[in-house]
Structures are given as C-alpha cells and as structure tokens.
Short mmCIF file of C-alpha atoms and ligand atoms in Angstrom, two decimals:
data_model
loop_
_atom_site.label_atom_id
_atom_site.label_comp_id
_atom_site.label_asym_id
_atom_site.label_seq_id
_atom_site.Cartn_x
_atom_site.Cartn_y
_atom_site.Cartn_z
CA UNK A 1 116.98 -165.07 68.93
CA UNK A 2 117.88 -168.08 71.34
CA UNK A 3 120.51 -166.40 73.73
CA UNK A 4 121.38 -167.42 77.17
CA UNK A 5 118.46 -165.55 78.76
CA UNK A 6 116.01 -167.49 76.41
CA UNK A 7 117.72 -170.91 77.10
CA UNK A 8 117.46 -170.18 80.56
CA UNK A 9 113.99 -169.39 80.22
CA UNK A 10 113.29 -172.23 77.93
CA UNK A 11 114.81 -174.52 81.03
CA UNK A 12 112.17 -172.78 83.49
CA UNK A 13 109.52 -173.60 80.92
CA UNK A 14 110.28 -177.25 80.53
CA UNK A 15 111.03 -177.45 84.57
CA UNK A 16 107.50 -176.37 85.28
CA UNK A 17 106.27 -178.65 82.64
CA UNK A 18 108.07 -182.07 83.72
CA UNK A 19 110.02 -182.19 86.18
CA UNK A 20 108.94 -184.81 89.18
CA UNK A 21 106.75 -186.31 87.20
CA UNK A 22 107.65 -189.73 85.29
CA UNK A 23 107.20 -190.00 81.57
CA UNK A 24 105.05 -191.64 80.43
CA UNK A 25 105.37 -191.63 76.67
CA UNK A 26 108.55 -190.49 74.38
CA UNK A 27 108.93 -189.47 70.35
CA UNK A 28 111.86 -188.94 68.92
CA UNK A 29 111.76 -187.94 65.37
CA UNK A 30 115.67 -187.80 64.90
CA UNK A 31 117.46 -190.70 63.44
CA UNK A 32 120.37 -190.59 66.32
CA UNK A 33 117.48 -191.05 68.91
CA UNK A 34 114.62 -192.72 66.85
CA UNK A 35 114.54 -196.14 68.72
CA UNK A 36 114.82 -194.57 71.92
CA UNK A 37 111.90 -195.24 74.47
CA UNK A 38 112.25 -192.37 77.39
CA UNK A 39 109.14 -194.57 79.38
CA UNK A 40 109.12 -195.03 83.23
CA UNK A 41 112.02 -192.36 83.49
CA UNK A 42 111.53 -189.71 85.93
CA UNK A 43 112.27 -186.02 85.19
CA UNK A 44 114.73 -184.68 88.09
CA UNK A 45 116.18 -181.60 86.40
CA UNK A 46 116.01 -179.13 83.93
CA UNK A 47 118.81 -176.93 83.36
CA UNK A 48 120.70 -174.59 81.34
CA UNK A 49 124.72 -174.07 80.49
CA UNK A 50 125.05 -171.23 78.12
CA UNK A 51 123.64 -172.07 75.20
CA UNK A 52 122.97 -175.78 76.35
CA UNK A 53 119.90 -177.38 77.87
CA UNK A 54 119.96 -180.42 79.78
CA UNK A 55 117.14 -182.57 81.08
CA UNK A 56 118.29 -185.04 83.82
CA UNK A 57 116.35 -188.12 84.10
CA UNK A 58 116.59 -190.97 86.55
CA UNK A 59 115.47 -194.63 86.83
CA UNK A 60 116.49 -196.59 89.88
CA UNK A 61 119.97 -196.47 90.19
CA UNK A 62 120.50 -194.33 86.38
CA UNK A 63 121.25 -191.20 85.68
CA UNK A 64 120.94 -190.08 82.06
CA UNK A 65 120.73 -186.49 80.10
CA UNK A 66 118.75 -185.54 77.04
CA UNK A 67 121.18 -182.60 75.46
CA UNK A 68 119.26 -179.77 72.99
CA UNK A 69 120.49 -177.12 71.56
CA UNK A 70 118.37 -174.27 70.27
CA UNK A 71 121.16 -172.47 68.00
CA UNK A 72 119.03 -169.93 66.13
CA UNK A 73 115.93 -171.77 65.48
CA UNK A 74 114.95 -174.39 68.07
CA UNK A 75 112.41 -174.25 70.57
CA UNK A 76 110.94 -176.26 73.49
CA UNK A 77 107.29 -175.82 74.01
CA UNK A 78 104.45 -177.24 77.16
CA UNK A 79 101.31 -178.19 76.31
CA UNK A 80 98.53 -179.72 78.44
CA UNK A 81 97.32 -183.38 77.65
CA UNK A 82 94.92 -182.78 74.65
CA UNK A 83 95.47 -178.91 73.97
CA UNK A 84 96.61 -178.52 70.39
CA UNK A 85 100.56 -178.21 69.64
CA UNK A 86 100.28 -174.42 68.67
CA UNK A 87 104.01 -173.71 68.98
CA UNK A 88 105.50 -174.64 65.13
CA UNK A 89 104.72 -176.64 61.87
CA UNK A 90 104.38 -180.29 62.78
CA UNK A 91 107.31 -181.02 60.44
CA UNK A 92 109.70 -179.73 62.63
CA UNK A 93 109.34 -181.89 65.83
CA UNK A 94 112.36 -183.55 66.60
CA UNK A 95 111.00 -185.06 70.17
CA UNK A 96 107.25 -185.13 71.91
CA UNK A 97 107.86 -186.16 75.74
CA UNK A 98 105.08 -186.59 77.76
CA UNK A 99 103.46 -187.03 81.43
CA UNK A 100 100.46 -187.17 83.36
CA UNK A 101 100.45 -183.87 83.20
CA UNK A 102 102.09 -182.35 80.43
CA UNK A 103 103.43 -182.52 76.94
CA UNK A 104 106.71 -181.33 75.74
CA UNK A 105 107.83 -180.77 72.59
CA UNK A 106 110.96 -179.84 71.06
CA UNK A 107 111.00 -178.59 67.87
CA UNK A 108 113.99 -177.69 65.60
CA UNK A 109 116.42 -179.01 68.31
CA UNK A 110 120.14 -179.82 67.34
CA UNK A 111 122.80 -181.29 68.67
CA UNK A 112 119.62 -184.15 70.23
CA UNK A 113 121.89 -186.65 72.25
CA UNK A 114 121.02 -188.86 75.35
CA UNK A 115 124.59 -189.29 77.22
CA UNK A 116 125.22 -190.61 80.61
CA UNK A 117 124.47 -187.57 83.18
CA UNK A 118 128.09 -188.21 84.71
CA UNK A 119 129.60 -187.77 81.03
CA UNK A 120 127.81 -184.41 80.67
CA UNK A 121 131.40 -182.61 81.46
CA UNK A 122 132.58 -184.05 78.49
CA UNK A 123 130.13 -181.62 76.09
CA UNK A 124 130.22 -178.64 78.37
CA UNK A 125 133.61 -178.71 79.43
CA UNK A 126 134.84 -175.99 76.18
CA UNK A 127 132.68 -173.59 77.60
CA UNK A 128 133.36 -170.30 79.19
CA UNK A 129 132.13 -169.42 82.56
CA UNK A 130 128.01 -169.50 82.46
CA UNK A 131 126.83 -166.05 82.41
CA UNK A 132 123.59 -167.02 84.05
CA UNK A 133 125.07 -169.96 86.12
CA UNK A 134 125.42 -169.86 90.12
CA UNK A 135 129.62 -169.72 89.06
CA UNK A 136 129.50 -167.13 86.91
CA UNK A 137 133.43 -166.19 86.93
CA UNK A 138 133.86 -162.32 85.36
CA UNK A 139 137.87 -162.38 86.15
CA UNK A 140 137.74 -165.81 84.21
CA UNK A 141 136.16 -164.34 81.09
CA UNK A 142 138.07 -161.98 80.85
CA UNK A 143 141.41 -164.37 81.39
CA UNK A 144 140.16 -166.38 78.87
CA UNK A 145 139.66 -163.77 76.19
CA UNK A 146 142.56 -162.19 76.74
CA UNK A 147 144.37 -164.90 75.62
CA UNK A 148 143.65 -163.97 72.12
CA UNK A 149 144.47 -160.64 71.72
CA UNK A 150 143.82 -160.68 67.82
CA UNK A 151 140.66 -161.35 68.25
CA UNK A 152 137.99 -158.62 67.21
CA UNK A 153 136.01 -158.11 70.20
CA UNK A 154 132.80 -158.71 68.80
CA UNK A 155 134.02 -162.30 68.01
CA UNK A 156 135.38 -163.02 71.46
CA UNK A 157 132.32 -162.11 73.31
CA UNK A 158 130.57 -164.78 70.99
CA UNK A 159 133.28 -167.25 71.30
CA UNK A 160 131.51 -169.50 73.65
CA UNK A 161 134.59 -170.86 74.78
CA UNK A 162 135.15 -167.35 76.55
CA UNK A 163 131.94 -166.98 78.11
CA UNK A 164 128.76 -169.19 77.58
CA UNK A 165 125.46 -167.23 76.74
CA UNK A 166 125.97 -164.12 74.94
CA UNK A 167 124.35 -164.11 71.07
CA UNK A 168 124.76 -161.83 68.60
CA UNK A 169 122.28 -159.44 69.63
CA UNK A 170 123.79 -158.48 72.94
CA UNK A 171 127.04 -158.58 71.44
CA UNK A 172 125.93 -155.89 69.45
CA UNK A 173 124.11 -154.27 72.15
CA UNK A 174 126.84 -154.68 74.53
CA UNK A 175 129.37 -153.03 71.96
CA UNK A 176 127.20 -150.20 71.44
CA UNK A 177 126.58 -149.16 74.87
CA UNK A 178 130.84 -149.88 75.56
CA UNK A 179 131.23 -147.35 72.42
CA UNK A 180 133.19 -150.11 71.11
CA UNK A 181 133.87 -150.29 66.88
CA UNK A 182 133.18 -154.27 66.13
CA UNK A 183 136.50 -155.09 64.99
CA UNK A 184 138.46 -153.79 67.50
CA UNK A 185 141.09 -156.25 68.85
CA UNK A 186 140.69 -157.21 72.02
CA UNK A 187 144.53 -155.99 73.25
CA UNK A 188 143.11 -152.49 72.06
CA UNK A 189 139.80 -152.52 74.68
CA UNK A 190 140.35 -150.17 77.82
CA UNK A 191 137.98 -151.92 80.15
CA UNK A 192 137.41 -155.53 78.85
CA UNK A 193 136.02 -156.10 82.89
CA UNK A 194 133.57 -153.93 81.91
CA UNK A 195 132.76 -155.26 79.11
CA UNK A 196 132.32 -158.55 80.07
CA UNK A 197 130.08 -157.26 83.62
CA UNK A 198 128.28 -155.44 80.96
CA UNK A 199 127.15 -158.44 78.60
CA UNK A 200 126.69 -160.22 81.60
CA UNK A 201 124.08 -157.85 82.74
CA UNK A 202 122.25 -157.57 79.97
CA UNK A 203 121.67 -161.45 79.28
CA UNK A 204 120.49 -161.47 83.22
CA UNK A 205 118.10 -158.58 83.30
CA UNK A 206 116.17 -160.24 80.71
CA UNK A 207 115.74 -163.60 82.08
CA UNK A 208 112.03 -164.58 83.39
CA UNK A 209 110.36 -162.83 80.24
CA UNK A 210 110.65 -163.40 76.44
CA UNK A 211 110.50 -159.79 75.14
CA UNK A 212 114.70 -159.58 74.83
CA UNK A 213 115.37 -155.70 75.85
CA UNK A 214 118.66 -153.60 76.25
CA UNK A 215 116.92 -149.97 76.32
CA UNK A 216 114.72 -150.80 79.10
CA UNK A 217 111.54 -150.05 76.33
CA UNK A 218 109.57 -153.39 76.28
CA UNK A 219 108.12 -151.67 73.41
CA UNK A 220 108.12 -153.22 69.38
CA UNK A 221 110.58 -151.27 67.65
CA UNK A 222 111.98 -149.72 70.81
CA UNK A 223 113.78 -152.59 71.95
CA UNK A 224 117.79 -152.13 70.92
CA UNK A 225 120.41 -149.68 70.16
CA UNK A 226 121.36 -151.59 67.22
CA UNK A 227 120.78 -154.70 66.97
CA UNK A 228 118.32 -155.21 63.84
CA UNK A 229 118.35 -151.50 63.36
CA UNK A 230 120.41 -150.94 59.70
CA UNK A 231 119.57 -147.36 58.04
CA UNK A 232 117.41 -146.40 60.61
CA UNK A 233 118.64 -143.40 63.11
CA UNK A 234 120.93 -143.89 66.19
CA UNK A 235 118.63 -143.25 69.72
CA UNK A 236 121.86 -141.16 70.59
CA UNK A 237 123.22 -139.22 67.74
CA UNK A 238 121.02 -139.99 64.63
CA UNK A 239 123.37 -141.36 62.26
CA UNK A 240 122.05 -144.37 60.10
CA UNK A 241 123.21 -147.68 61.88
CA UNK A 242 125.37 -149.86 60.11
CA UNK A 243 125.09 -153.29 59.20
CA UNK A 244 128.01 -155.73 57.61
CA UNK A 245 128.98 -159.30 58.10
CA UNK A 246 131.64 -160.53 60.30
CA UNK A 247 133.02 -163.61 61.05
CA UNK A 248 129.89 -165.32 59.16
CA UNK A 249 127.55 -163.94 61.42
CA UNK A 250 126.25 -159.79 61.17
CA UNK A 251 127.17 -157.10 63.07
CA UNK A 252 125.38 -154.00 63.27
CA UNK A 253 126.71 -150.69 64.81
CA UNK A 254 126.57 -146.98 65.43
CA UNK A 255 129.58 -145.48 63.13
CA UNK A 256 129.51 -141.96 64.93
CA UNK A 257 129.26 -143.64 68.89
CA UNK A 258 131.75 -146.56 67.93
CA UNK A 259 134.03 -144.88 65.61
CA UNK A 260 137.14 -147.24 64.05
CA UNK A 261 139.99 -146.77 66.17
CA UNK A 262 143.32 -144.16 65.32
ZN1 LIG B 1 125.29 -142.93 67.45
#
C-alpha cells in the first residue's frame, strides 16, 4: 500500500538509481508525455511530498520536474543496464528513464506531468504539512483539521489537505492504537495532538524498509492491529475485527477497544 513511508522510500530508491548522472535515454508510454525526449538532462533531485514524488532535472540554465504519483498501484523500480525488468507486467510501464548506469522504470504511475520546477508549488501547495518532510508542522495539522469539526476522524487524517502521507492503513492503525471508533467527529477527539504525533510516528518508523509495520512484528500476518484483519481476533481483547466502507475507501476496526461513542 503506497503511503508516505513507501513514497519516501520509493524517492531513496530512484535517488540512488539516477541522480548525478545525465540521462541518456527517455520512454514515455503516456499520451500527455509521449513526444517527450528527457535526453542530455541531468538528474539533481529526487524527492518526496506526501504522497508526491518529484524528480528535478536540470539542463544549463533549466530547471524542470517529472511529477508521479503512486496512488494505490504505482511503482518506481532500478534496474542495471541489461538486467531484466522483473518489477511488473510490461503493459504497465508508463516511463523507462535511463543512464550510464541505471534504468528506471515507472510503472502504473498517475498523475505523469513534466512542469517547470519553479511551478511545482502550484501542485503541492493543497497539501498538509509533510509528515516525513524536514517542516513537518504537528500544531499545523492539527489547525487544519480542526477546521472541520464534522469530519469523521478517520477521513481527516486521510484528507491530504490536513496532513500529507498518511494512507488508509495507518489511519486504521493509528485509530486503533488512539482507541478511537472511525466515525467519530473530529470536535468529539480528546487529544487530536496526539493523534496526529501518533500517525506521524508510525509513517516515520517505517521509512528505510518496505515491510510496513505498526506492532513492531516484521512478521507475515503479525504486522497490524487491524488493518487487513476482518473476522480474525483482536491482539488485545479477541473480538472479531470489523470491516465496513467509509467515505469510498474501507475501514477496519476493533468494536470492543474503539467502541461508538455515548
Ligand atoms: Zn479489541
């Protein structure tokens, strides 16, 4: 599940891969981007905001950005000159950058756009405070959600606008642990601070490594509270986890440790 801590990872990967080195070839397989020739441009950066990944590239005096977002599919993969592309069926490249050195391919990207590095502001500018960036703000997550009191918390720690990185598994996590029922409105949560610290947490500790954990247990099957868990027993107090949709996405919870409100 592409959350924060895998975008940020997924930065780190194609960082290692390309960055200072010039490319020398470009494919992209979208129709927004198909004429586009990425040649002679140099890699500078490789970075993440939220959910957002940004590859910087100069030439001379130009500065431009290749945006990608993963949403719950995509996936940036390295590969050495000549290995084989082992990462996803061939039919789902949407871009195939390479170097000297390397080759990077994106697969199942969305939201593919090459914009002006200085105009980058103008996509990331809804966003909440980056839970993984250097300016991660807690006081101004929590301003900002706040501001919609009506809001179920579940839905406000995914609103991206709120906060940039948390997915629906460590919302779900994150709720758990807080003993939080999913559709409780944000006006009624006693420590939305710690809330937000919490979520924030949990996104970091897991950057650096792909195996997405919120028990500590890097173990399969022993890796969430909740989170893909329906019918089976709570780790705490063995009643069957729920699962039900909410606001189009699912939501899965612990009925006895998050009980409804009143
Ligand atoms: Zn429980």
């Amino acid at each position: 599940m592409p959350e924060g801590d895998t975008v940020w990872n997924t930065a780190r990967v194609l960082e290692r891969a390309l960055v200072g080195d010039v490319l020398t070839g470009s494919d992209f397989r979208v129709p927004q981007l198909a004429t586009t020739d990425l040649t002679g441009w140099t890699v500078a950066e490789s970075a993440s905001r939220g959910k957002h990944l940004l590859l910087r590239l100069t030439r001379d005096d130009q500065a431009m950005t290749l945006h990608s977002h993963l949403r719950m599919d995509g996936a940036w993969r390295a590969f050495a000159p000549g290995e084989r592309w082992s990462g996803r069926p061939a039919h789902l490249i949407r871009v195939v950058l390479r170097t000297k050195r390397s080759v990077a391919i994106g697969y199942h990207l969305h939201e593919m756009a090459l914009i002006p590095t200085a105009e980058e502001g103008a996509l990331l500018d809804y966003l909440g405070p980056d839970l993984l960036g250097a300016d991660w703000n807690p006081d101004e997550a929590v301003r900002r959600i706040e501001q919609n009191p009506t809001a179920s918390i579940a839905e406000a720690l995914l609103d991206q606008r709120n906060l940039a990185g948390v997915g629906n598994l460590y919302k779900a996590e994150t709720l758990f642990l807080r003993g939080l029922w999913p559709w409780t409105p944000v006006a009624d949560v006693k420590d939305l601070p710690g809330t937000v610290k919490l979520a924030q947490k949990l996104v970091a500790s897991n950057r650096g490594r792909w195996t997405q954990t919120t028990t500590g247990s890097l173990r399969r099957g022993e890796t969430s509270y909740v989170y893909g868990r329906r019918a089976m027993p709570c780790r705490r107090c063995g009643t069957a986890i729920q699962k039900a949709d909410q606001d189009e996405r699912v939501t899965y919870w612990c009925p006895r440790c998050q009980p409804k409100p009143g």
